[in-house]
Coordinates of C-alpha atoms in Angstrom, one line a residue:
Chain M
M1280 CA -1.3 -62.9 -22.1
S1281 CA -3.9 -62.9 -24.9
K1282 CA -3.6 -59.1 -25.0
I1283 CA 0.1 -59.4 -25.5
L1284 CA -0.5 -61.7 -28.4
T1285 CA -3.1 -59.4 -29.8
L1286 CA -0.5 -56.6 -29.7
A1287 CA 2.2 -58.8 -31.2
R1288 CA -0.1 -59.9 -34.1
R1289 CA -0.9 -56.3 -34.9
E1290 CA 2.8 -55.4 -34.7
L1291 CA 3.8 -58.2 -37.0
A1292 CA 1.0 -57.3 -39.5
A1293 CA 2.2 -53.7 -39.4
Y1294 CA 5.7 -54.8 -40.4
F1295 CA 4.4 -56.4 -43.5
F1296 CA 2.5 -53.3 -44.4
S1297 CA 5.5 -51.0 -44.2
P1298 CA 8.1 -50.9 -47.0
M1299 CA 10.9 -50.8 -44.4
A1300 CA 10.4 -54.5 -43.5
Y1301 CA 10.7 -55.5 -47.1
V1302 CA 13.8 -53.4 -47.6
I1303 CA 15.4 -55.0 -44.6
A1304 CA 14.3 -58.5 -45.5
A1305 CA 15.8 -58.0 -49.0
M1306 CA 19.1 -56.8 -47.4
F1307 CA 19.1 -59.8 -45.0
L1308 CA 18.3 -62.4 -47.6
G1309 CA 20.5 -60.8 -50.3
G1310 CA 23.4 -60.7 -47.8
V1311 CA 22.9 -64.3 -46.7
G1312 CA 22.7 -65.5 -50.3
L1313 CA 25.7 -63.6 -51.3
L1314 CA 27.8 -65.0 -48.5
F1315 CA 26.6 -68.5 -49.1
L1316 CA 27.2 -68.7 -52.8
W1317 CA 29.9 -66.2 -53.6
G1318 CA 31.6 -65.2 -50.4
L1319 CA 32.9 -61.8 -49.9
K1320 CA 36.3 -60.4 -50.9
I1321 CA 37.3 -56.9 -50.1
P1322 CA 41.1 -56.8 -50.1
F1323 CA 41.0 -53.1 -49.1
L1324 CA 39.4 -54.0 -45.8
R1325 CA 41.2 -57.3 -45.6
I1326 CA 37.9 -59.1 -45.8
D1327 CA 38.4 -62.5 -47.4
Y1328 CA 35.3 -64.6 -46.9
E1329 CA 35.2 -67.9 -48.8
P1330 CA 31.8 -68.9 -50.2
L1331 CA 30.2 -71.5 -47.9
F1332 CA 28.8 -73.5 -50.8
R1333 CA 31.8 -74.9 -52.5
N1334 CA 33.7 -78.2 -52.8
G1335 CA 35.7 -79.1 -49.8
A1336 CA 34.0 -76.6 -47.5
E1337 CA 33.0 -77.7 -44.0
A1338 CA 29.3 -78.6 -44.1
T1339 CA 28.1 -76.0 -41.6
L1340 CA 26.4 -72.6 -41.6
R1341 CA 28.8 -71.5 -38.8
P1342 CA 30.9 -68.9 -40.8
L1343 CA 27.6 -67.5 -42.1
F1344 CA 26.2 -67.0 -38.6
D1345 CA 29.4 -65.4 -37.4
V1346 CA 29.2 -62.7 -40.0
L1347 CA 25.4 -62.4 -39.6
A1348 CA 25.9 -61.7 -35.9
Y1349 CA 27.5 -58.4 -36.9
G1350 CA 25.0 -57.6 -39.6
L1351 CA 22.1 -58.2 -37.2
A1352 CA 23.5 -55.4 -35.0
I1353 CA 22.5 -53.1 -37.8
V1354 CA 19.4 -54.9 -39.1
C1355 CA 17.6 -55.4 -35.7
P1356 CA 17.5 -51.7 -34.7
L1357 CA 16.4 -50.7 -38.2
L1358 CA 13.6 -53.3 -37.9
T1359 CA 12.4 -52.1 -34.5
M1360 CA 13.1 -48.4 -34.7
R1361 CA 9.5 -47.6 -35.5
S1362 CA 7.8 -49.8 -33.0
V1363 CA 7.3 -47.3 -30.1
A1364 CA 8.6 -44.1 -31.7
E1365 CA 5.9 -44.2 -34.3
E1366 CA 3.2 -44.6 -31.7
F1367 CA 4.4 -41.4 -30.1
R1368 CA 4.8 -39.5 -33.4
A1369 CA 1.3 -40.5 -34.7
G1370 CA -0.3 -40.0 -31.3
T1371 CA -1.7 -43.6 -31.3
I1372 CA 0.1 -44.1 -28.0
E1373 CA -2.8 -42.2 -26.4
T1374 CA -5.5 -44.6 -27.6
L1375 CA -3.2 -47.5 -26.8
M1376 CA -2.4 -46.5 -23.2
T1377 CA -5.9 -45.6 -22.3
A1378 CA -7.1 -49.1 -23.3
P1379 CA -6.9 -51.5 -20.3
I1380 CA -3.4 -52.7 -20.9
T1381 CA -0.2 -52.1 -19.0
D1382 CA 3.1 -50.7 -20.3
A1383 CA 4.7 -54.0 -19.9
Q1384 CA 2.1 -55.7 -22.1
V1385 CA 2.7 -53.1 -24.8
I1386 CA 6.5 -53.6 -24.7
L1387 CA 6.2 -57.4 -24.7
G1388 CA 3.7 -57.3 -27.5
K1389 CA 6.1 -55.1 -29.5
F1390 CA 9.0 -57.4 -28.7
L1391 CA 7.2 -60.6 -29.7
G1392 CA 5.9 -59.0 -32.9
A1393 CA 9.5 -58.1 -33.9
M1394 CA 10.7 -61.5 -32.9
G1395 CA 8.1 -63.0 -35.1
L1396 CA 9.5 -61.2 -38.1
Y1397 CA 13.0 -62.0 -37.1
L1398 CA 12.2 -65.7 -36.8
V1399 CA 10.6 -65.6 -40.3
L1400 CA 13.9 -64.1 -41.7
L1401 CA 16.0 -66.6 -39.8
A1402 CA 13.8 -69.5 -40.9
S1403 CA 14.6 -68.5 -44.5
T1404 CA 18.3 -69.6 -43.9
L1405 CA 17.0 -73.1 -43.4
A1406 CA 16.9 -73.3 -47.2
Y1407 CA 20.6 -73.0 -47.3
F1408 CA 21.0 -75.5 -44.5
A1409 CA 18.9 -77.9 -46.6
L1410 CA 21.4 -77.5 -49.5
I1411 CA 24.2 -78.4 -47.1
V1412 CA 22.3 -81.4 -45.9
I1413 CA 21.8 -82.5 -49.6
Y1414 CA 25.4 -82.0 -50.7
G1415 CA 27.2 -82.7 -47.4
S1416 CA 26.8 -84.3 -44.0
P1417 CA 26.5 -81.5 -41.4
D1418 CA 26.8 -81.9 -37.7
Y1419 CA 23.2 -81.4 -36.6
G1420 CA 24.1 -80.6 -33.0
V1421 CA 26.2 -77.7 -34.1
A1422 CA 23.5 -76.5 -36.4
V1423 CA 20.9 -76.6 -33.6
M1424 CA 23.2 -74.7 -31.2
G1425 CA 23.9 -72.2 -34.0
Y1426 CA 20.2 -71.6 -34.5
L1427 CA 19.6 -71.4 -30.8
G1428 CA 22.5 -68.8 -30.6
M1429 CA 21.0 -66.8 -33.4
V1430 CA 17.5 -66.8 -31.7
L1431 CA 19.1 -65.6 -28.4
L1432 CA 21.2 -63.0 -30.1
G1433 CA 18.3 -61.7 -32.1
A1434 CA 16.2 -61.5 -28.9
V1435 CA 18.9 -59.3 -27.2
F1436 CA 19.3 -57.1 -30.3
I1437 CA 15.6 -56.6 -30.7
A1438 CA 15.2 -55.8 -27.0
V1439 CA 17.9 -53.1 -27.4
G1440 CA 16.1 -51.9 -30.5
I1441 CA 12.8 -51.6 -28.8
F1442 CA 14.4 -49.8 -25.9
S1443 CA 16.0 -47.2 -28.2
S1444 CA 12.6 -46.8 -29.9
T1445 CA 11.0 -45.9 -26.6
L1446 CA 13.5 -43.0 -26.1
T1447 CA 12.4 -40.8 -28.9
R1448 CA 9.6 -40.1 -31.4
H1449 CA 12.0 -39.9 -34.3
Q1450 CA 12.5 -43.3 -35.9
L1451 CA 15.9 -42.5 -37.4
V1452 CA 17.2 -41.3 -34.0
A1453 CA 15.9 -44.5 -32.5
G1454 CA 17.6 -46.6 -35.1
L1455 CA 20.9 -44.9 -34.7
V1456 CA 20.8 -45.1 -30.9
G1457 CA 20.1 -48.8 -31.2
I1458 CA 22.9 -49.4 -33.6
A1459 CA 25.3 -47.4 -31.3
I1460 CA 24.3 -49.5 -28.2
L1461 CA 24.7 -52.7 -30.1
G1462 CA 27.9 -51.4 -31.7
F1463 CA 29.3 -51.1 -28.2
F1464 CA 28.3 -54.7 -27.2
T1465 CA 29.7 -56.2 -30.5
M1466 CA 32.6 -54.1 -31.6
G1467 CA 33.2 -51.4 -29.0
V1468 CA 34.1 -54.1 -26.5
Y1469 CA 37.1 -55.2 -28.6
L1470 CA 38.2 -51.6 -28.9
L1471 CA 37.9 -51.1 -25.2
V1472 CA 40.0 -54.2 -24.4
M1473 CA 42.6 -53.0 -26.8
L1474 CA 42.7 -49.5 -25.3
L1475 CA 42.4 -50.5 -21.7
P1476 CA 43.8 -54.1 -21.4
E1477 CA 43.4 -54.1 -17.6
T1478 CA 39.6 -53.9 -17.9
A1479 CA 39.5 -57.0 -20.2
E1480 CA 38.3 -59.2 -17.4
I1481 CA 35.1 -57.2 -17.0
I1482 CA 34.6 -56.0 -20.6
N1483 CA 34.9 -59.5 -22.1
R1484 CA 31.9 -60.5 -20.0
L1485 CA 29.8 -57.9 -21.9
N1486 CA 31.0 -59.1 -25.3
M1487 CA 27.8 -60.5 -27.0
I1488 CA 29.8 -61.9 -29.9
R1489 CA 31.9 -63.9 -27.6
Y1490 CA 28.9 -65.6 -26.0
F1491 CA 27.4 -66.1 -29.4
G1492 CA 30.7 -67.7 -30.6
D1493 CA 30.3 -70.5 -28.1
F1494 CA 26.8 -71.3 -29.5
S1495 CA 27.9 -71.2 -33.1
K1496 CA 30.8 -73.5 -32.3
G1497 CA 28.1 -75.9 -31.1
V1498 CA 28.8 -75.5 -27.4
F1499 CA 25.8 -75.1 -25.1
D1500 CA 26.9 -72.5 -22.7
T1501 CA 24.6 -71.8 -19.7
Q1502 CA 26.6 -68.7 -18.9
G1503 CA 25.8 -67.4 -22.4
L1504 CA 22.1 -68.5 -22.1
I1505 CA 21.8 -66.7 -18.8
F1506 CA 23.6 -63.6 -20.2
F1507 CA 21.3 -63.4 -23.3
V1508 CA 18.1 -64.0 -21.4
S1509 CA 18.9 -61.6 -18.6
V1510 CA 20.1 -58.8 -20.9
T1511 CA 17.0 -59.2 -23.0
A1512 CA 14.8 -59.0 -19.9
F1513 CA 16.8 -56.0 -18.6
F1514 CA 16.3 -54.0 -21.8
L1515 CA 12.6 -54.9 -21.9
F1516 CA 12.3 -53.8 -18.3
L1517 CA 14.1 -50.5 -19.1
S1518 CA 11.8 -50.0 -22.1
T1519 CA 8.8 -50.4 -19.9
K1520 CA 10.2 -47.9 -17.4
V1521 CA 11.0 -45.4 -20.1
L1522 CA 7.5 -45.8 -21.6
E1523 CA 6.0 -45.2 -18.2
S1524 CA 8.2 -42.2 -17.5
R1525 CA 7.5 -40.5 -20.8
R1526 CA 3.9 -40.1 -19.8
W1527 CA 4.9 -38.7 -16.5
R1528 CA 6.6 -35.7 -17.9
Chain I
M429 CA -19.4 -41.0 -11.1
I430 CA -16.3 -38.9 -11.7
D431 CA -14.7 -37.0 -8.8
V432 CA -11.9 -34.6 -9.5
K433 CA -10.2 -33.3 -6.4
N434 CA -7.6 -30.6 -6.2
L435 CA -6.2 -31.7 -9.5
T436 CA -2.9 -30.0 -10.3
K437 CA -0.6 -30.8 -13.2
Y438 CA 2.8 -29.3 -14.1
Y439 CA 4.6 -30.0 -17.4
G440 CA 8.1 -29.4 -16.3
R441 CA 7.8 -26.0 -14.7
T442 CA 4.7 -25.0 -16.7
L443 CA 1.5 -25.1 -14.7
A444 CA -1.2 -26.6 -17.0
V445 CA -3.9 -27.4 -14.5
D446 CA -4.2 -25.5 -11.2
D447 CA -6.2 -27.0 -8.4
I448 CA -9.3 -28.0 -10.2
S449 CA -12.1 -29.8 -8.3
F450 CA -15.5 -30.8 -9.6
H451 CA -17.9 -33.7 -9.5
V452 CA -19.8 -35.3 -12.4
S453 CA -22.8 -37.4 -11.4
A454 CA -23.8 -40.5 -13.3
G455 CA -25.9 -40.0 -16.4
S456 CA -25.1 -36.4 -17.0
V457 CA -23.7 -34.9 -20.1
V458 CA -21.0 -32.5 -19.1
G459 CA -19.5 -29.9 -21.4
F460 CA -15.9 -29.1 -20.6
L461 CA -15.5 -25.6 -21.9
G462 CA -12.5 -23.4 -22.1
P463 CA -10.4 -21.4 -24.6
N464 CA -7.5 -23.1 -26.3
G465 CA -4.7 -24.0 -23.9
A466 CA -7.0 -23.8 -20.9
G467 CA -6.0 -27.3 -19.6
K468 CA -9.0 -29.2 -21.0
S469 CA -7.0 -31.9 -22.8
T470 CA -4.7 -32.3 -19.8
T471 CA -7.5 -32.8 -17.4
L472 CA -9.2 -35.3 -19.7
R473 CA -5.9 -37.2 -20.1
I474 CA -5.6 -37.4 -16.4
I475 CA -9.2 -38.7 -16.0
T476 CA -8.5 -41.3 -18.7
C477 CA -5.3 -42.5 -17.1
F478 CA -3.0 -41.4 -19.9
I479 CA -0.9 -39.1 -17.7
P480 CA -0.7 -38.9 -13.9
A481 CA -1.5 -35.8 -12.0
T482 CA 1.2 -33.9 -10.2
R483 CA -1.1 -33.3 -7.1
G484 CA -4.6 -34.2 -6.3
G485 CA -6.5 -37.0 -7.9
V486 CA -9.4 -38.3 -9.8
S487 CA -11.7 -41.2 -9.0
V488 CA -14.1 -42.8 -11.5
D489 CA -16.9 -45.0 -10.2
G490 CA -15.1 -44.9 -6.8
L491 CA -11.8 -46.2 -8.3
D492 CA -8.7 -44.1 -8.2
V493 CA -7.3 -43.4 -11.7
F494 CA -3.7 -43.8 -10.5
K495 CA -4.0 -46.9 -8.2
E496 CA -6.6 -48.8 -10.1
S497 CA -5.8 -47.6 -13.6
I498 CA -6.7 -50.7 -15.5
K499 CA -10.1 -51.0 -13.9
V500 CA -10.8 -47.4 -14.6
R501 CA -9.8 -47.8 -18.2
D502 CA -12.3 -50.6 -18.5
R503 CA -15.0 -48.2 -17.4
I504 CA -14.0 -45.3 -19.7
G505 CA -14.1 -44.9 -23.5
Y506 CA -11.8 -42.1 -24.4
M507 CA -11.6 -40.5 -27.8
P508 CA -8.5 -38.2 -28.0
E509 CA -8.4 -35.0 -30.0
N510 CA -7.7 -35.6 -33.7
V511 CA -8.5 -39.4 -33.3
P512 CA -5.1 -41.1 -33.9
L513 CA -5.5 -44.3 -35.8
Y514 CA -3.1 -46.9 -37.3
P515 CA -3.0 -45.9 -41.0
E516 CA -2.3 -49.3 -42.4
M517 CA -5.3 -51.0 -40.8
R518 CA -8.8 -51.4 -42.1
V519 CA -11.9 -50.3 -40.2
R520 CA -13.1 -53.7 -39.2
E521 CA -9.7 -55.0 -38.6
Y522 CA -8.9 -52.0 -36.3
L523 CA -12.2 -52.4 -34.4
M524 CA -11.5 -56.2 -33.9
F525 CA -8.0 -55.4 -32.6
R526 CA -9.4 -52.8 -30.2
S527 CA -12.1 -55.1 -28.9
A528 CA -9.4 -57.8 -28.2
L529 CA -7.3 -55.2 -26.4
R530 CA -10.3 -54.2 -24.3
G531 CA -10.6 -57.9 -23.3
L532 CA -13.9 -58.7 -25.0
P533 CA -14.3 -62.5 -25.2
R534 CA -13.4 -63.8 -28.7
Q535 CA -16.9 -65.0 -29.6
K536 CA -18.5 -61.6 -28.7
R537 CA -16.0 -59.4 -30.7
S538 CA -17.6 -59.7 -34.1
A539 CA -21.1 -58.9 -32.8
A540 CA -19.7 -55.9 -30.8
V541 CA -18.0 -54.6 -34.0
D542 CA -21.1 -55.0 -36.0
R543 CA -23.1 -53.2 -33.3
V544 CA -20.8 -50.1 -33.1
C545 CA -20.4 -50.0 -36.9
E546 CA -24.2 -49.8 -37.2
Q547 CA -24.4 -47.2 -34.4
C548 CA -21.8 -44.9 -36.0
W549 CA -23.0 -45.3 -39.6
L550 CA -19.9 -47.2 -40.7
S551 CA -21.7 -50.2 -42.2
R552 CA -24.8 -48.4 -43.6
P553 CA -25.8 -46.6 -45.7
E554 CA -22.4 -47.0 -47.2
D555 CA -20.2 -50.0 -46.1
L556 CA -16.9 -48.6 -45.0
T557 CA -15.7 -51.5 -42.9
R558 CA -13.2 -52.6 -45.4
R559 CA -11.7 -49.2 -46.0
R560 CA -8.1 -48.4 -45.0
L561 CA -8.0 -46.0 -42.1
D562 CA -5.6 -43.6 -43.9
Q563 CA -8.1 -43.3 -46.7
L564 CA -10.9 -42.1 -44.5
S565 CA -12.0 -38.5 -44.4
R566 CA -12.0 -36.5 -41.2
G567 CA -15.6 -37.2 -40.4
Y568 CA -15.3 -40.9 -40.9
R569 CA -12.2 -41.1 -38.8
Q570 CA -14.1 -39.4 -36.1
R571 CA -16.8 -42.1 -36.4
V572 CA -14.3 -44.9 -36.2
G573 CA -12.9 -43.2 -33.1
L574 CA -16.3 -43.1 -31.6
A575 CA -17.1 -46.7 -32.6
D576 CA -13.9 -47.8 -30.9
I577 CA -14.9 -46.4 -27.5
L578 CA -18.4 -47.9 -27.7
L579 CA -17.1 -51.4 -28.2
H580 CA -16.9 -52.3 -24.5
Q581 CA -20.0 -50.3 -23.6
P582 CA -18.3 -48.3 -20.9
P583 CA -20.4 -46.3 -18.5
V584 CA -18.3 -43.2 -19.0
L585 CA -17.4 -41.6 -22.4
V586 CA -14.7 -38.9 -22.6
L587 CA -14.6 -37.0 -25.9
D588 CA -11.9 -34.5 -26.5
E589 CA -13.1 -31.9 -29.1
P590 CA -15.3 -34.4 -30.9
T591 CA -16.6 -32.0 -33.5
I592 CA -13.3 -30.2 -34.3
G593 CA -12.5 -30.2 -38.0
L594 CA -15.9 -31.5 -39.1
D595 CA -18.1 -29.9 -41.7
P596 CA -21.5 -28.4 -40.5
A597 CA -23.5 -31.5 -41.6
Q598 CA -21.1 -33.8 -39.8
V599 CA -21.1 -31.6 -36.7
R600 CA -24.8 -31.9 -36.5
E601 CA -24.6 -35.7 -37.0
M602 CA -22.0 -36.0 -34.3
R603 CA -24.1 -33.9 -31.9
N604 CA -27.1 -36.0 -32.4
L605 CA -25.1 -39.1 -31.8
I606 CA -23.6 -37.7 -28.6
R607 CA -27.1 -36.6 -27.4
Q608 CA -28.3 -40.1 -28.1
L609 CA -25.3 -41.6 -26.2
G610 CA -26.0 -39.3 -23.3
Q611 CA -29.1 -41.3 -22.6
N612 CA -27.2 -44.4 -21.5
H613 CA -23.7 -43.0 -20.6
T614 CA -22.1 -40.4 -18.5
V615 CA -20.4 -38.2 -21.1
I616 CA -17.7 -35.6 -20.7
L617 CA -16.9 -33.7 -23.9
S618 CA -14.5 -30.8 -24.3
S619 CA -15.0 -27.9 -26.6
H620 CA -14.1 -24.3 -27.1
I621 CA -17.4 -23.5 -28.7
L622 CA -20.1 -22.5 -26.3
A623 CA -23.0 -22.9 -28.7
E624 CA -22.1 -26.6 -29.2
V625 CA -21.9 -27.3 -25.5
E626 CA -25.2 -25.5 -24.9
Q627 CA -26.9 -27.8 -27.5
V628 CA -25.7 -31.1 -26.2
C629 CA -24.9 -30.8 -22.5
S630 CA -26.9 -30.5 -19.3
E631 CA -23.9 -29.4 -17.2
L632 CA -21.0 -27.1 -17.8
V633 CA -17.5 -26.9 -16.4
I634 CA -15.7 -23.8 -17.6
I635 CA -12.0 -23.6 -17.1
A636 CA -9.5 -21.0 -18.2
G637 CA -5.8 -20.6 -17.6
G638 CA -5.8 -24.0 -15.8
R639 CA -8.3 -22.8 -13.2
L640 CA -11.9 -23.8 -12.7
V641 CA -14.0 -20.7 -13.4
A642 CA -17.6 -22.0 -13.2
H643 CA -19.4 -25.3 -12.8
G644 CA -23.1 -26.1 -12.7
G645 CA -26.2 -26.8 -14.6
L646 CA -26.7 -24.9 -17.8
A647 CA -29.8 -23.0 -16.6
E648 CA -28.2 -22.3 -13.2
L649 CA -25.1 -21.0 -14.8
R650 CA -27.0 -18.8 -17.2
Q651 CA -28.8 -17.2 -14.3
R652 CA -25.7 -16.8 -12.3
V653 CA -23.7 -15.1 -14.9
T654 CA -26.5 -12.8 -16.1
G655 CA -26.9 -11.1 -12.7
P656 CA -28.6 -7.7 -12.7
S657 CA -30.3 -6.9 -16.0
R658 CA -30.5 -3.7 -17.9
L659 CA -33.4 -2.0 -19.6
V660 CA -33.2 0.1 -22.7
A661 CA -36.0 2.5 -23.5
E662 CA -36.6 5.4 -25.8
V663 CA -39.0 8.1 -24.5
K664 CA -40.3 11.4 -25.8
G665 CA -42.4 14.1 -24.1
A666 CA -40.3 15.9 -21.6
E667 CA -36.8 17.2 -21.0
P668 CA -34.2 14.3 -20.8
A669 CA -33.1 15.1 -17.3
E670 CA -36.7 15.2 -16.1
I671 CA -37.4 11.8 -17.7
A672 CA -34.3 10.3 -16.2
K673 CA -35.2 11.6 -12.8
A674 CA -38.7 10.1 -12.9
V675 CA -37.3 6.7 -13.9
A676 CA -34.6 6.8 -11.3
A677 CA -37.3 7.3 -8.7
L678 CA -38.8 3.9 -9.5
P679 CA -38.2 1.2 -6.9
G680 CA -35.3 -1.1 -7.6
V681 CA -33.6 1.1 -10.1
S682 CA -30.0 1.8 -9.3
D683 CA -28.7 3.9 -12.1
V684 CA -30.1 5.7 -15.2
K685 CA -28.1 7.0 -18.1
H686 CA -29.6 9.1 -20.8
S687 CA -28.6 10.2 -24.3
Q688 CA -30.4 11.8 -27.3
V689 CA -31.4 10.0 -30.4
G690 CA -33.0 12.6 -32.6
N691 CA -35.7 14.1 -30.4
W692 CA -36.1 10.9 -28.5
T693 CA -34.4 10.4 -25.2
R694 CA -32.6 7.0 -24.9
L695 CA -32.5 5.6 -21.4
N696 CA -30.2 3.0 -20.1
V697 CA -31.6 1.7 -16.8
A698 CA -29.6 -0.6 -14.5
S699 CA -31.5 -2.4 -11.8
Q700 CA -30.3 -3.8 -8.5
D701 CA -31.6 -7.3 -8.9
A702 CA -32.6 -9.7 -11.6
E703 CA -36.2 -8.7 -11.4
D704 CA -37.9 -7.6 -14.7
Q705 CA -38.9 -4.0 -14.4
R706 CA -40.2 -3.4 -17.9
S707 CA -43.9 -3.2 -16.9
A708 CA -43.1 -0.8 -14.0
L709 CA -41.2 1.5 -16.3
A710 CA -43.9 1.4 -19.0
A711 CA -46.6 2.2 -16.4
C712 CA -44.5 5.1 -15.1
I713 CA -44.1 6.6 -18.6
A714 CA -47.8 6.1 -19.5
Q715 CA -48.8 7.8 -16.3
K716 CA -46.8 10.9 -17.2
G717 CA -48.4 10.9 -20.6
W718 CA -45.0 10.5 -22.4
Q719 CA -44.5 8.5 -25.6
L720 CA -42.6 5.2 -25.5
R721 CA -41.2 3.7 -28.8
E722 CA -38.8 1.0 -27.5
L723 CA -38.5 -1.0 -24.4
R724 CA -36.3 -4.0 -24.1
R725 CA -34.4 -6.0 -21.5
Q726 CA -30.8 -6.8 -22.0
V727 CA -29.5 -9.9 -20.4
A728 CA -25.8 -10.7 -20.3
S729 CA -25.6 -14.1 -22.1
L730 CA -23.4 -17.0 -21.2
E731 CA -21.6 -16.2 -24.5
D732 CA -20.7 -12.8 -23.2
Y733 CA -19.4 -14.3 -20.0
F734 CA -17.4 -16.9 -21.8
I735 CA -15.8 -14.4 -24.1
Q736 CA -14.9 -12.3 -21.1
I737 CA -13.2 -15.3 -19.5
T738 CA -11.3 -16.1 -22.7
Y739 CA -10.3 -12.5 -22.9
Q740 CA -9.1 -12.4 -19.3
Q741 CA -7.0 -15.5 -19.8
S742 CA -5.3 -14.1 -22.9
M743 CA -4.7 -10.9 -21.0
Q744 CA -3.2 -12.8 -18.0
R745 CA -1.1 -14.8 -20.3
G746 CA 0.1 -11.7 -22.1
M747 CA 1.0 -10.1 -18.8
L748 CA 2.8 -13.3 -17.7
Q749 CA 4.8 -13.3 -20.8
D750 CA 5.6 -9.6 -20.4
K751 CA 6.7 -10.3 -16.9
E752 CA 8.9 -13.3 -18.0
A753 CA 10.4 -11.2 -20.7
A754 CA 11.2 -8.5 -18.2
D755 CA 12.7 -11.0 -15.8
E756 CA 15.0 -12.2 -18.5

């Protein structure tokens, strides 16, 4: 366990040394701020998003989280794309995997490191929540569920990102593969249901946004909890297996 | 200490290591010698648990590298070729990280890092422990790599091309350091330079084309590869044919070739065994009353042998490629 934490700490530190993390953090914070204060109106795409911080608005971050859920499908793979791919490119995987640590420990370390950064980013939205508390009277239960949903969703997205990073030594490829996989779970599922309505029963069960929607509404959904936790575990397991198998070739 | 048994490794369909077996006893410093692409790195990577073998196996200290991988890794310090390091970390930070990964207890890490920094000249004469790893020169990177593998004081050190890319002064430093380490560790180091291995190692494993070509102590190997010696002599005083005939009659001489150098006759004498026949030859010539101006013994060196192996491998590979091209 302490070795996993050692790896996670190094990983987290490495994020803060790479310009990529700052660019992504800026994107994230800028996006959240924009949505919160000014909203987003693109008539061309029929996007009409009222600013959250206005008179008469509901005192909740829920609309923000609902939009963020889609944004994270892009941000998370960009965040994690270098984690394993870079080890292979730089050759540091050789020193790493000849130290007395297992593949699973490496993957878990990478996962926790990325989660650490994600939680820092997510925590920054607490500032907006504080404004809402000052100027309104939010439902704390909904807020807690919303944050829990965001943490669970982030965990799944990061697990998928790490998995795609184990597939290749090219960061960009890893990032794109991750975005593609998450694109399926967040948007592709809607498309599939539209094209093949008879599969809706099954496909809807893979819809990450749908599970997340329950949490952001303030509903504690054990089905969603189990879904998120098991999909996270599944992708981390796959990552471990891919990492193992890459050394077998 | 290290037992390699029938080790075979395929990368896809390419055979990299072909049925290699050898044993390294505790405390020896073994040179792993072979031309580029001979399978040295592959073998070392299997020994250090980085990649699994296709067939056969390796045991270190009685532990199988595949089944008890983590325990084996505890007993080995492996410095890969080119010493990959995390560019954004600082020397001390990196070594602290590595000591934690190697499971050193928290309170012992700092002392261990100080120890290896001292040992690898990272803290004195110049203090480099706060330098960023990507700002280090080749030689210093190599030292950091070496410091890393000494942290947990493993009984076995595996160094892949430890002196490649270093300048001559650094090469000498590195050799001295390895020689020093050889007193308390079992060391395997790979190289494609024979002179280097001869200076540092007590044992030699030569591989070429994925096959084991020779294995043994340095002196033993030198003797084995030299085989029958040759004498070269320049004599004057009689007809070349007559001189050659007289020399050929000496016991133990198998073949005599002669040629003219001015009015001297140059003899090239092959003997059947390794015995030195210089004195017998000189006595024979003196007895006949001829003049002798040169007499020397030519011994095939390990170098010659190694070059021959390298040459054979490249020939074989060339033939293989030709064959593949023809097949297509």
